[in-house]
mmCIF file of C-alpha atoms in Angstrom:
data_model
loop_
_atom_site.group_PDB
_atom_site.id
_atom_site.type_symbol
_atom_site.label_atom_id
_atom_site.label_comp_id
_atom_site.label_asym_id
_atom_site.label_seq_id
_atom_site.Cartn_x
_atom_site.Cartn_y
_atom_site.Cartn_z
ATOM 1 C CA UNK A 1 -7.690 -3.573 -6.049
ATOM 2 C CA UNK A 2 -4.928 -1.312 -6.758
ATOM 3 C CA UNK A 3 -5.892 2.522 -6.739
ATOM 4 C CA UNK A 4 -4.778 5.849 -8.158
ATOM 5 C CA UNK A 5 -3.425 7.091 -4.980
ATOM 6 C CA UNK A 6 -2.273 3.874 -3.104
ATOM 7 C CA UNK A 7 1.456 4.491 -1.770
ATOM 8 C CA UNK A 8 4.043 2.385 -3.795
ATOM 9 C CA UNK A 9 4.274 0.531 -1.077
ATOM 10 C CA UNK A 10 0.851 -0.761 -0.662
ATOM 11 C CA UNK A 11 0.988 -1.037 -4.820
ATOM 12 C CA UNK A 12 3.306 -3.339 -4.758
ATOM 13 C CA UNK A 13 1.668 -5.424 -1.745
ATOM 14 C CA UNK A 14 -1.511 -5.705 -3.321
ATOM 15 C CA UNK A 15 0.078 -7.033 -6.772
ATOM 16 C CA UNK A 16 2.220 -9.535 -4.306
ATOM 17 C CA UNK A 17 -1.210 -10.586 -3.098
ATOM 18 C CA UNK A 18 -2.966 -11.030 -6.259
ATOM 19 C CA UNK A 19 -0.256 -12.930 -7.974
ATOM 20 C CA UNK A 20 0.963 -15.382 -5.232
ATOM 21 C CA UNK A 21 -3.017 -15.937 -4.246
ATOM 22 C CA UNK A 22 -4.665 -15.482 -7.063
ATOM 23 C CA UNK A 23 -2.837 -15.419 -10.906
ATOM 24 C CA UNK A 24 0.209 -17.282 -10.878
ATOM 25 C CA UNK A 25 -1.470 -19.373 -13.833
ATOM 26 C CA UNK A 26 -2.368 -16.180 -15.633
ATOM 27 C CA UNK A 27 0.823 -14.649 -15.286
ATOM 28 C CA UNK A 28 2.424 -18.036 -16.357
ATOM 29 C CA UNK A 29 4.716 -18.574 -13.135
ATOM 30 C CA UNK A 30 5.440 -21.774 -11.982
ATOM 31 C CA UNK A 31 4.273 -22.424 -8.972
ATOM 32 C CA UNK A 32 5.102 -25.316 -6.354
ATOM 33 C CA UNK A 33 2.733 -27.341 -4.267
ATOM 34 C CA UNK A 34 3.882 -25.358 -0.469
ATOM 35 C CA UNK A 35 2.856 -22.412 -2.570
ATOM 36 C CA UNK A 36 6.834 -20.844 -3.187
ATOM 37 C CA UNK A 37 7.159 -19.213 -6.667
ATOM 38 C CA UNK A 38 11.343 -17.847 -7.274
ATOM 39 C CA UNK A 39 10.959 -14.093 -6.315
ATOM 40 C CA UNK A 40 12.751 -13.385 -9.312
ATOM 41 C CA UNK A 41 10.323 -14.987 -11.834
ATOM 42 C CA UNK A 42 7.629 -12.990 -9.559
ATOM 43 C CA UNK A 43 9.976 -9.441 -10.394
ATOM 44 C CA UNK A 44 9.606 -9.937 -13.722
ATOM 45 C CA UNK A 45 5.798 -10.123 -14.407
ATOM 46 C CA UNK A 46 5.198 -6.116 -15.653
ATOM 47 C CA UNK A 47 2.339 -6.031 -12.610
ATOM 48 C CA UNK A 48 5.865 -5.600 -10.220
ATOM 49 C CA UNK A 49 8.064 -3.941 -12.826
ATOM 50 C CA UNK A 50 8.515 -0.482 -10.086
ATOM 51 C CA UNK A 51 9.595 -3.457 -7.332
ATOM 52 C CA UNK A 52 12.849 -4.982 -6.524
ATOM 53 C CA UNK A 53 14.385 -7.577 -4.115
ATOM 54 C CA UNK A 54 15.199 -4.857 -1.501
ATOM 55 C CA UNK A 55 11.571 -3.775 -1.182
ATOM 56 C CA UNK A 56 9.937 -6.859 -1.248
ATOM 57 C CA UNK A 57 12.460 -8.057 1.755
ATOM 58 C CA UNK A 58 11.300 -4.841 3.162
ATOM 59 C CA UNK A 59 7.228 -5.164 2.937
ATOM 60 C CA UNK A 60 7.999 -8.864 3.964
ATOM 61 C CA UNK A 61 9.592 -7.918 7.409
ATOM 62 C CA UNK A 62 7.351 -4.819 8.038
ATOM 63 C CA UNK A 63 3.991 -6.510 7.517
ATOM 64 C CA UNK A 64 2.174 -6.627 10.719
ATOM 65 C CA UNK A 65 -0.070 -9.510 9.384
ATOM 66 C CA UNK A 66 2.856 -11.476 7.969
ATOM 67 C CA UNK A 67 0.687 -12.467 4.899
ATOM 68 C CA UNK A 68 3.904 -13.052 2.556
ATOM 69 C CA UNK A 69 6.668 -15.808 3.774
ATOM 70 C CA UNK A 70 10.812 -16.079 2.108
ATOM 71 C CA UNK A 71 12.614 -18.971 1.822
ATOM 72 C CA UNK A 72 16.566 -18.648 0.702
ATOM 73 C CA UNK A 73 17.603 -21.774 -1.025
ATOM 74 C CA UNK A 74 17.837 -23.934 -3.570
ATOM 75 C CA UNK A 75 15.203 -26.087 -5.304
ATOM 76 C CA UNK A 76 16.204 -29.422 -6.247
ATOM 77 C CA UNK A 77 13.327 -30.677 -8.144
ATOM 78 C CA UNK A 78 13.770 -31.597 -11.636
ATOM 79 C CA UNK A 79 12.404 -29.154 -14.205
ATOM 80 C CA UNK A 80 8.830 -29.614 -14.872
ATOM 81 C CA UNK A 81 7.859 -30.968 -18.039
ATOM 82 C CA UNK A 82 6.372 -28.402 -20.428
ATOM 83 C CA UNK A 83 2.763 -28.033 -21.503
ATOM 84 C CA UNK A 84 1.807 -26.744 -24.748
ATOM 85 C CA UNK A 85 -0.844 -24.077 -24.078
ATOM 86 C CA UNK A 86 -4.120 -25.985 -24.492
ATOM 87 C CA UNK A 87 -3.118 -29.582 -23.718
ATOM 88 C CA UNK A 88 -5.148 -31.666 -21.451
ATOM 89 C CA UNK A 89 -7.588 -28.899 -20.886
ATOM 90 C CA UNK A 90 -10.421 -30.684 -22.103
ATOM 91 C CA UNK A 91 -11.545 -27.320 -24.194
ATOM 92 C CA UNK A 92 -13.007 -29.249 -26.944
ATOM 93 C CA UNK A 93 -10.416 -28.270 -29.469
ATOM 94 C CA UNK A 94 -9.978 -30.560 -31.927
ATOM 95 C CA UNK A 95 -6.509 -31.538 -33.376
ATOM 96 C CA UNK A 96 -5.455 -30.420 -36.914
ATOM 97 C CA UNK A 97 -7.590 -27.673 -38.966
ATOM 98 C CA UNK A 98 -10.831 -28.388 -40.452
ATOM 99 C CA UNK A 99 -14.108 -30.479 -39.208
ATOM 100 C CA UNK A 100 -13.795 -33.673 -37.355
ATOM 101 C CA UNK A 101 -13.685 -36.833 -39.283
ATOM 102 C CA UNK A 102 -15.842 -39.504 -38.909
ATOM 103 C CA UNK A 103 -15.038 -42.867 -38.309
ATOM 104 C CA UNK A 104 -14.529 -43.902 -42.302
ATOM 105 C CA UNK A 105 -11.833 -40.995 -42.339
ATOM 106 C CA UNK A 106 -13.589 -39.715 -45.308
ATOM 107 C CA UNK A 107 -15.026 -36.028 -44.882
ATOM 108 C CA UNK A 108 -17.767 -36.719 -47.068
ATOM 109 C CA UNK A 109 -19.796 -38.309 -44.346
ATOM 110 C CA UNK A 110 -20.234 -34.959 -43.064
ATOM 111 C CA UNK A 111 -21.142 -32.698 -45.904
ATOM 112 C CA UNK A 112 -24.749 -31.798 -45.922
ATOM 113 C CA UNK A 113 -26.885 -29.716 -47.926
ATOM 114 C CA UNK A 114 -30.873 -29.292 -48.479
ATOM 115 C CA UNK A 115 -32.787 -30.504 -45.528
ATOM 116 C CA UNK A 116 -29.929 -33.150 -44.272
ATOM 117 C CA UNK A 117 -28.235 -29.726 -42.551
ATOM 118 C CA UNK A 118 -29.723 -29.626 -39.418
ATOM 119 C CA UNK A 119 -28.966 -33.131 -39.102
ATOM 120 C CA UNK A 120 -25.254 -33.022 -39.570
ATOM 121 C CA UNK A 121 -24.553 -29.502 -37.668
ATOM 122 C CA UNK A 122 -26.076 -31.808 -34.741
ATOM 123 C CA UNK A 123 -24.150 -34.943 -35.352
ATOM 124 C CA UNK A 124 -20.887 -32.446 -35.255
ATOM 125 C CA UNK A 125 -21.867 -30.476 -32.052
ATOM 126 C CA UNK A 126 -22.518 -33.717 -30.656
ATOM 127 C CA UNK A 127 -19.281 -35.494 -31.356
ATOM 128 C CA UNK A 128 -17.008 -31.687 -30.278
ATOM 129 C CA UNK A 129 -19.157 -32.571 -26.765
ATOM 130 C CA UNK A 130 -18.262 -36.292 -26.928
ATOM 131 C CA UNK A 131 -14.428 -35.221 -27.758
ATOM 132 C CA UNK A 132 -14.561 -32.552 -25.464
ATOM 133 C CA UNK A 133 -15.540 -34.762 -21.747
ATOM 134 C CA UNK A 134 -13.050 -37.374 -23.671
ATOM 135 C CA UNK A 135 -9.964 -35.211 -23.049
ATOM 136 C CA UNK A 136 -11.266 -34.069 -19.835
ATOM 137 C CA UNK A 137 -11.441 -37.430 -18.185
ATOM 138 C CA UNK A 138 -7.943 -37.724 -20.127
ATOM 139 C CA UNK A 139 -6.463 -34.995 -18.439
ATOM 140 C CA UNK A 140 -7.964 -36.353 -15.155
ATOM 141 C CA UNK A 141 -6.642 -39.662 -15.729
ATOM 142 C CA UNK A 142 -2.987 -38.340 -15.914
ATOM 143 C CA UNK A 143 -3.735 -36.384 -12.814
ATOM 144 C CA UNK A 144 -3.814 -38.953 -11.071
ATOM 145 C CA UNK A 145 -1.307 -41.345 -12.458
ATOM 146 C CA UNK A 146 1.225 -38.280 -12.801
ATOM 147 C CA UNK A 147 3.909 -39.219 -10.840
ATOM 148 C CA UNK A 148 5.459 -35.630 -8.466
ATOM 149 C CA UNK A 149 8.792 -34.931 -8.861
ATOM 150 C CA UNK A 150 9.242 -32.164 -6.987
ATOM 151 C CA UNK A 151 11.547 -31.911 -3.914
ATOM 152 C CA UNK A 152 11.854 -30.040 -0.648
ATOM 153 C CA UNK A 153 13.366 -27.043 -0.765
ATOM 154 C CA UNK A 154 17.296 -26.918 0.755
ATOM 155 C CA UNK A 155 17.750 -23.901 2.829
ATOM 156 C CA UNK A 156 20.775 -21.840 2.986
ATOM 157 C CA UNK A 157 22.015 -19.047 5.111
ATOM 158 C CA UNK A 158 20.483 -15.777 3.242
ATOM 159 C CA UNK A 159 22.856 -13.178 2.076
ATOM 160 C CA UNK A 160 23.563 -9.879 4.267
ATOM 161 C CA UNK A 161 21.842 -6.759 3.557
ATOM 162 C CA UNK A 162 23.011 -3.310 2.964
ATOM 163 C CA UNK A 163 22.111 -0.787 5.102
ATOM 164 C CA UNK A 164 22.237 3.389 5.391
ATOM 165 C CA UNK A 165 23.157 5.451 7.986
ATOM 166 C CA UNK A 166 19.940 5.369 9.719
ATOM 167 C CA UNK A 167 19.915 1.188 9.893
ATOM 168 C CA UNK A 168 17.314 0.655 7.181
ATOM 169 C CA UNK A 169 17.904 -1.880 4.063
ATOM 170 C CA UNK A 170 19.656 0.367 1.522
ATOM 171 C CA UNK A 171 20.716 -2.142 -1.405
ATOM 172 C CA UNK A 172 19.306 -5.804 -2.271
ATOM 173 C CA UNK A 173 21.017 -8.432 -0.789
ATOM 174 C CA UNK A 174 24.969 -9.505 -2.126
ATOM 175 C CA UNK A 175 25.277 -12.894 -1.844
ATOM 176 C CA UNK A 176 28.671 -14.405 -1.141
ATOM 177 C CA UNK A 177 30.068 -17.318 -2.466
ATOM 178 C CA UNK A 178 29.332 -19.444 0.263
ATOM 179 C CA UNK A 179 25.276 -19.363 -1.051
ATOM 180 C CA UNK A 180 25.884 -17.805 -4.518
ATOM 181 C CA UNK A 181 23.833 -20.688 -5.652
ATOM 182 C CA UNK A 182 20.860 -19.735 -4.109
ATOM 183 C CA UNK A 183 17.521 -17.359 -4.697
ATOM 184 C CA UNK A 184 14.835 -16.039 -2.373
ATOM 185 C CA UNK A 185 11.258 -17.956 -3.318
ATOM 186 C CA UNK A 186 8.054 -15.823 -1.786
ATOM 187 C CA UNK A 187 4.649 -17.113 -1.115
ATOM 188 C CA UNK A 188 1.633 -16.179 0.263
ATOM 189 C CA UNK A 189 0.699 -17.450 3.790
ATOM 190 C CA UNK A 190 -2.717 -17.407 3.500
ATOM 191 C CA UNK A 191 -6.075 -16.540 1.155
ATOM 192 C CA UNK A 192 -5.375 -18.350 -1.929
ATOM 193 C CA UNK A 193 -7.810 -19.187 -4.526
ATOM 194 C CA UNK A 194 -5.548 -20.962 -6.522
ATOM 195 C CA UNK A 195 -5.702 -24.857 -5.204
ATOM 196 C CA UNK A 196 -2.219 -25.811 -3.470
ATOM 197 C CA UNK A 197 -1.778 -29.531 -4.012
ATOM 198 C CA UNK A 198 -0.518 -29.617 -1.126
ATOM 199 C CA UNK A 199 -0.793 -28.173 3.365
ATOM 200 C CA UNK A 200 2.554 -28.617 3.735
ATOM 201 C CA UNK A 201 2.852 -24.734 4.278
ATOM 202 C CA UNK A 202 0.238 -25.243 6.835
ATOM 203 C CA UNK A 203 0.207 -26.583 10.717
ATOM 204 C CA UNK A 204 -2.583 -28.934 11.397
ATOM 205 C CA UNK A 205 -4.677 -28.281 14.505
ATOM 206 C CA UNK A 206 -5.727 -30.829 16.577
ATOM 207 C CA UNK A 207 -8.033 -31.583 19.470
ATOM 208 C CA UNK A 208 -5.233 -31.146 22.065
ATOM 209 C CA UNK A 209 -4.459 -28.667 24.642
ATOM 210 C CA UNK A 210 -1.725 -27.205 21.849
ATOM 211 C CA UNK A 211 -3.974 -26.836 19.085
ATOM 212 C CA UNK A 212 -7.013 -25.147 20.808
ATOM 213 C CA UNK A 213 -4.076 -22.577 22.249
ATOM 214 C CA UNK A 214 -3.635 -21.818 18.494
ATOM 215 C CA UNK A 215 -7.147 -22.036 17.093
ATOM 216 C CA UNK A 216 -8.164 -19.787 20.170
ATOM 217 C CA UNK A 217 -11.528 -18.085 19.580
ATOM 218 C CA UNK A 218 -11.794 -19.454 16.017
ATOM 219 C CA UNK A 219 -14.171 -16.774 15.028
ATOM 220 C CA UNK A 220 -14.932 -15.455 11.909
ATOM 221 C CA UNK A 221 -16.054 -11.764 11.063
ATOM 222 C CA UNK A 222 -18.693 -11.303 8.725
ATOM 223 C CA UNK A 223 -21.700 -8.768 7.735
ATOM 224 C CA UNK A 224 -25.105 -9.124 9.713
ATOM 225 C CA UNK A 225 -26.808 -8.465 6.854
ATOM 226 C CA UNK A 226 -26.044 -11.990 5.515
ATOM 227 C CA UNK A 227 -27.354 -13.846 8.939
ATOM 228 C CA UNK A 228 -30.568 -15.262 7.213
ATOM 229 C CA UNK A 229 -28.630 -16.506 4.313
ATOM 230 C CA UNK A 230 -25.871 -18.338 6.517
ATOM 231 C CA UNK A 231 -28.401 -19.488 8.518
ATOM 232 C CA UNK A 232 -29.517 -21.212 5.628
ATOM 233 C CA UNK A 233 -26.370 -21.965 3.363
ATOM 234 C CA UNK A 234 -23.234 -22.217 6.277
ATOM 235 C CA UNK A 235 -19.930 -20.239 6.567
ATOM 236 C CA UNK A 236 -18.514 -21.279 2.425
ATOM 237 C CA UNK A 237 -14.883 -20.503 1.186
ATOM 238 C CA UNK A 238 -16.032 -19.255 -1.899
ATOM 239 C CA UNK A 239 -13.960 -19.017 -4.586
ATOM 240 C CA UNK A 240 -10.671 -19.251 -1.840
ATOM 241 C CA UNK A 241 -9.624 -23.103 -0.523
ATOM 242 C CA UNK A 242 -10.049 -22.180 2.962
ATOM 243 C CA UNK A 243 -12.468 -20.012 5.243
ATOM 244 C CA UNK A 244 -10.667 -17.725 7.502
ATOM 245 C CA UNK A 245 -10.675 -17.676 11.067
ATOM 246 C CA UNK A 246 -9.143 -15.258 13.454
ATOM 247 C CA UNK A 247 -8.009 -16.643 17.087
ATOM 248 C CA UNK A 248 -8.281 -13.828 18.954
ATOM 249 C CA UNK A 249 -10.164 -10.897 19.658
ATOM 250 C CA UNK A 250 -7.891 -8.709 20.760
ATOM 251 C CA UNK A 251 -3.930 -8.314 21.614
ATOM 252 C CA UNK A 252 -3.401 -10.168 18.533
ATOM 253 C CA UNK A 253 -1.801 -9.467 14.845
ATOM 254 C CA UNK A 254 -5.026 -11.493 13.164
ATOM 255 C CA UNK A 255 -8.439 -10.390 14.365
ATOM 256 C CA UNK A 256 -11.778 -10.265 12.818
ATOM 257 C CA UNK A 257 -12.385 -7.280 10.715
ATOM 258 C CA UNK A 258 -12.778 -4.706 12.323
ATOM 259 C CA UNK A 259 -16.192 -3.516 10.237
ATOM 260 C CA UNK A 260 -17.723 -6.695 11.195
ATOM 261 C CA UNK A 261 -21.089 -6.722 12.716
ATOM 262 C CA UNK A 262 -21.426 -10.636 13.364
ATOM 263 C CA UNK A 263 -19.029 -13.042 14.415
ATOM 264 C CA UNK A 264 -19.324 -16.751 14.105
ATOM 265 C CA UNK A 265 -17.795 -19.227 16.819
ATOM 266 C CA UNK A 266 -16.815 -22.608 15.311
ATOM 267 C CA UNK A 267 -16.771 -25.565 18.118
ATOM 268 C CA UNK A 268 -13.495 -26.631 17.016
ATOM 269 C CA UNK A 269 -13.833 -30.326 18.676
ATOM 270 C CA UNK A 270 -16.968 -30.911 16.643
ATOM 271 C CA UNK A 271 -15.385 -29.752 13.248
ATOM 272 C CA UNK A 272 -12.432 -32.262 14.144
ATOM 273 C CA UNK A 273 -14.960 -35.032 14.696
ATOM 274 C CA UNK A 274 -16.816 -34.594 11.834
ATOM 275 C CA UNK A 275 -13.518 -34.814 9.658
ATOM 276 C CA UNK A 276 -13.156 -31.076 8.548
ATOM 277 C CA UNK A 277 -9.483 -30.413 8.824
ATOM 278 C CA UNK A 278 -8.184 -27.470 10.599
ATOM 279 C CA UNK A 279 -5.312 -25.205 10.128
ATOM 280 C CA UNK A 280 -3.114 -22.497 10.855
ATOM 281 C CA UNK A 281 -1.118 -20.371 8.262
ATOM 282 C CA UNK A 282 2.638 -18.995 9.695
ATOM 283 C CA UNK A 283 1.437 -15.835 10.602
ATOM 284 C CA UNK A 284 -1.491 -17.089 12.879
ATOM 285 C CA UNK A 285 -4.677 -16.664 10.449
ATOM 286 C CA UNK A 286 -6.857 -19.953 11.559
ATOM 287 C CA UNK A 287 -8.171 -22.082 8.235
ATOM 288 C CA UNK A 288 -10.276 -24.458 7.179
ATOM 289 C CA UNK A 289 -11.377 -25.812 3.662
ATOM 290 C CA UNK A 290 -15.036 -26.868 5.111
ATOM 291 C CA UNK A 291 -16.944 -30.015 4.043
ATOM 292 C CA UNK A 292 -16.955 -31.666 0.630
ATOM 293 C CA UNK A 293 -18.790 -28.768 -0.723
ATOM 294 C CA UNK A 294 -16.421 -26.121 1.114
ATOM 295 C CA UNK A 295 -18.454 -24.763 4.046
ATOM 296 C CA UNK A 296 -19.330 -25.040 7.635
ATOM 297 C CA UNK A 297 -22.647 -25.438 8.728
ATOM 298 C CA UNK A 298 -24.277 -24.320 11.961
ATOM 299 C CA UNK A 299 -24.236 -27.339 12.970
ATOM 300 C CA UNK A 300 -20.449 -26.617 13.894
ATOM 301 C CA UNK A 301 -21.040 -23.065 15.158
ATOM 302 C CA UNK A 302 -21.087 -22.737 19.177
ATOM 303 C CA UNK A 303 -21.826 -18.963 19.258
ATOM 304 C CA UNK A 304 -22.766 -16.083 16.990
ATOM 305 C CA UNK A 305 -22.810 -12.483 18.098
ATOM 306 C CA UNK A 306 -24.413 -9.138 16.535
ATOM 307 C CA UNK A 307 -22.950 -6.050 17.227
ATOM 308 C CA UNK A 308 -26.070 -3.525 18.250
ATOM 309 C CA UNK A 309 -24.997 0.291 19.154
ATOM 310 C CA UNK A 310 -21.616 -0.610 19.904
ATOM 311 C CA UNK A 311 -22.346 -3.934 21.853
ATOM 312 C CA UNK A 312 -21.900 -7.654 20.838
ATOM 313 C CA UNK A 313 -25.303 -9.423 21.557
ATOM 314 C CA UNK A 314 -25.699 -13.263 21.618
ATOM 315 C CA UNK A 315 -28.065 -14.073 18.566
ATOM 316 C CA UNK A 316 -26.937 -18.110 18.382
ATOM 317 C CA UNK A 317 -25.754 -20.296 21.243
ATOM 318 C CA UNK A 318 -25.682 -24.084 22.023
ATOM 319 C CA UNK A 319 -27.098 -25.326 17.838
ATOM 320 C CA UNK A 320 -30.069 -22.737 18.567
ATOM 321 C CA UNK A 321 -31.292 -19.145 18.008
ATOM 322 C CA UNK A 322 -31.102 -16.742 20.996
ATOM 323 C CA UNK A 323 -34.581 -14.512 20.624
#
């Protein structure tokens, strides 16, 4: 949440946050499956009108938690074909003005006066339902027969950068003409609600010696006031796609937060087993989408701590409490 007497700087990094995570759909950007949206379309939405190339690059490379990632290039994909606001949303809207006709065609069969009213207002609201889950299992149908056209991005060397007297970035980038044909594309390394169709951003984690050197303590930081209900209900993702994990504790960029007063352990070899995927995002955040219904159960937890005047103290060890 943006307020008063946030910097410009941290302005603009919290609108970069809520429109490559959260409302590129409501802003109407068009976004790619590896999450990339073309920086420029992104400068244009009125939320960044006070930000330009040269600060963005800026924020980008002074981030400590790397949550934004550029790509210089070109995108290859054909254009997407355009949908008319509406279509294959399975709203219920019906096409043309007026009521809906019945099956004679004739909109006599629905006029109703006296005591027949009731009746027909029901026989409508029944057949807007009926039309309604018809053009959402239409829209789901082309889903999944849609066929994707898009294409890798092709990288190219990015352009130079101005700089003062002092050595910082001064101007935006000039490109020359050996990459005039390409644009910067930004995108958010991790905490998106919006549902990527695809991980390709993301590194898969196995059960290997490499993968538990990257999903490390794979702990998450939470409130101790909620122990009783995750107890109950599991670690969820919410309204994000993936549950965040930090892999270290300390001497690391991404930690748990720091007002966190339990932590969560997740045994990462009996997540893998199970079938819950695990991730990790470029900058190091730890990720996973959970089971079918988007969390982690205790089942998968090998340790939870409370913190107690200061200390951490073992409340959950080995699939039990610790009294």
């Amino acid at each position: 949440m943006v307020r008063p007497n946030d910097s410009p700087d941290v302005k603009a990094s919290k609108a970069l946050a809520y429109i490559l995570r959260h409302g590129a759909e409501k802003e109407g950007l068009d976004m790619r499956s590896d999450g990339y949206i073309k920086l420029n379309d992104v400068l244009a939405r009125p939320k960044m009108r006070e930000v330009d190339t040269a600060m963005v690059l800026r924020l980008v490379a002074e981030n400590a938690k790397q949550r934004f990632e550029l790509f210089y290039g070109i995108d290859p994909s054909p254009p997407r074909p355009k949908v008319k606001k509406g279509q294959g949303k399975g709203k219920g809207k019906q096409q043309g003005k007026g009521r809906p006709t019945p099956a004679g065609g004739s909109e006599a069969g629905f006029k109703a006066d006296g005591d027949d009213a009731p009746k027909e207002a029901a026989v409508q609201a029944d057949r807007k339902e009926v039309d309604a889950a018809a053009l959402e299992d239409l829209a789901k149908d082309m889903e999944k027969t849609a066929v994707s056209t898009e294409l890798p991005l092709i990288a190219l060397p990015a352009p130079t950068v101005a700089a003062d007297s002092e050595g910082q970035s001064a101007e935006a980038p000039t490109p020359s003409s050996a990459h005039d044909q390409g644009e910067y594309f930004i995108r958010a390394t991790q905490g998106h609600s919006i549902k990527l169709e695809s991980v390709s951003h993301l590194t898969p984690v196995l059960d290997d010696e490499e993968g538990r050197q990257r999903a490390g303590e794979c702990v998450h930081g939470t409130r101790w006031e909620l122990w009783e209900t995750l107890k109950t209900n599991g670690l969820s993702r919410m309204a994000r796609t993936h549950i965040h994990l930090a892999p270290a504790l300390a001497d690391h960029p991404i930690l748990p937060r720091p007002n966190s007063t339990l932590r969560i352990y997740i045994d990462l070899p009996k997540l893998l087993a199970a079938g819950i995927p695990l991730f990790t995002s470029s900058n190091g955040v730890v990720l996973t989408p959970g089971d079918e219904r988007g969390v982690v159960e205790k089942q998968f937890w090998r340790l939870a701590e409370r913190k107690v005047d200061g200390q951490w103290v073992t409340v959950w060890k080995d699939g039990a409490e610790v009294v």
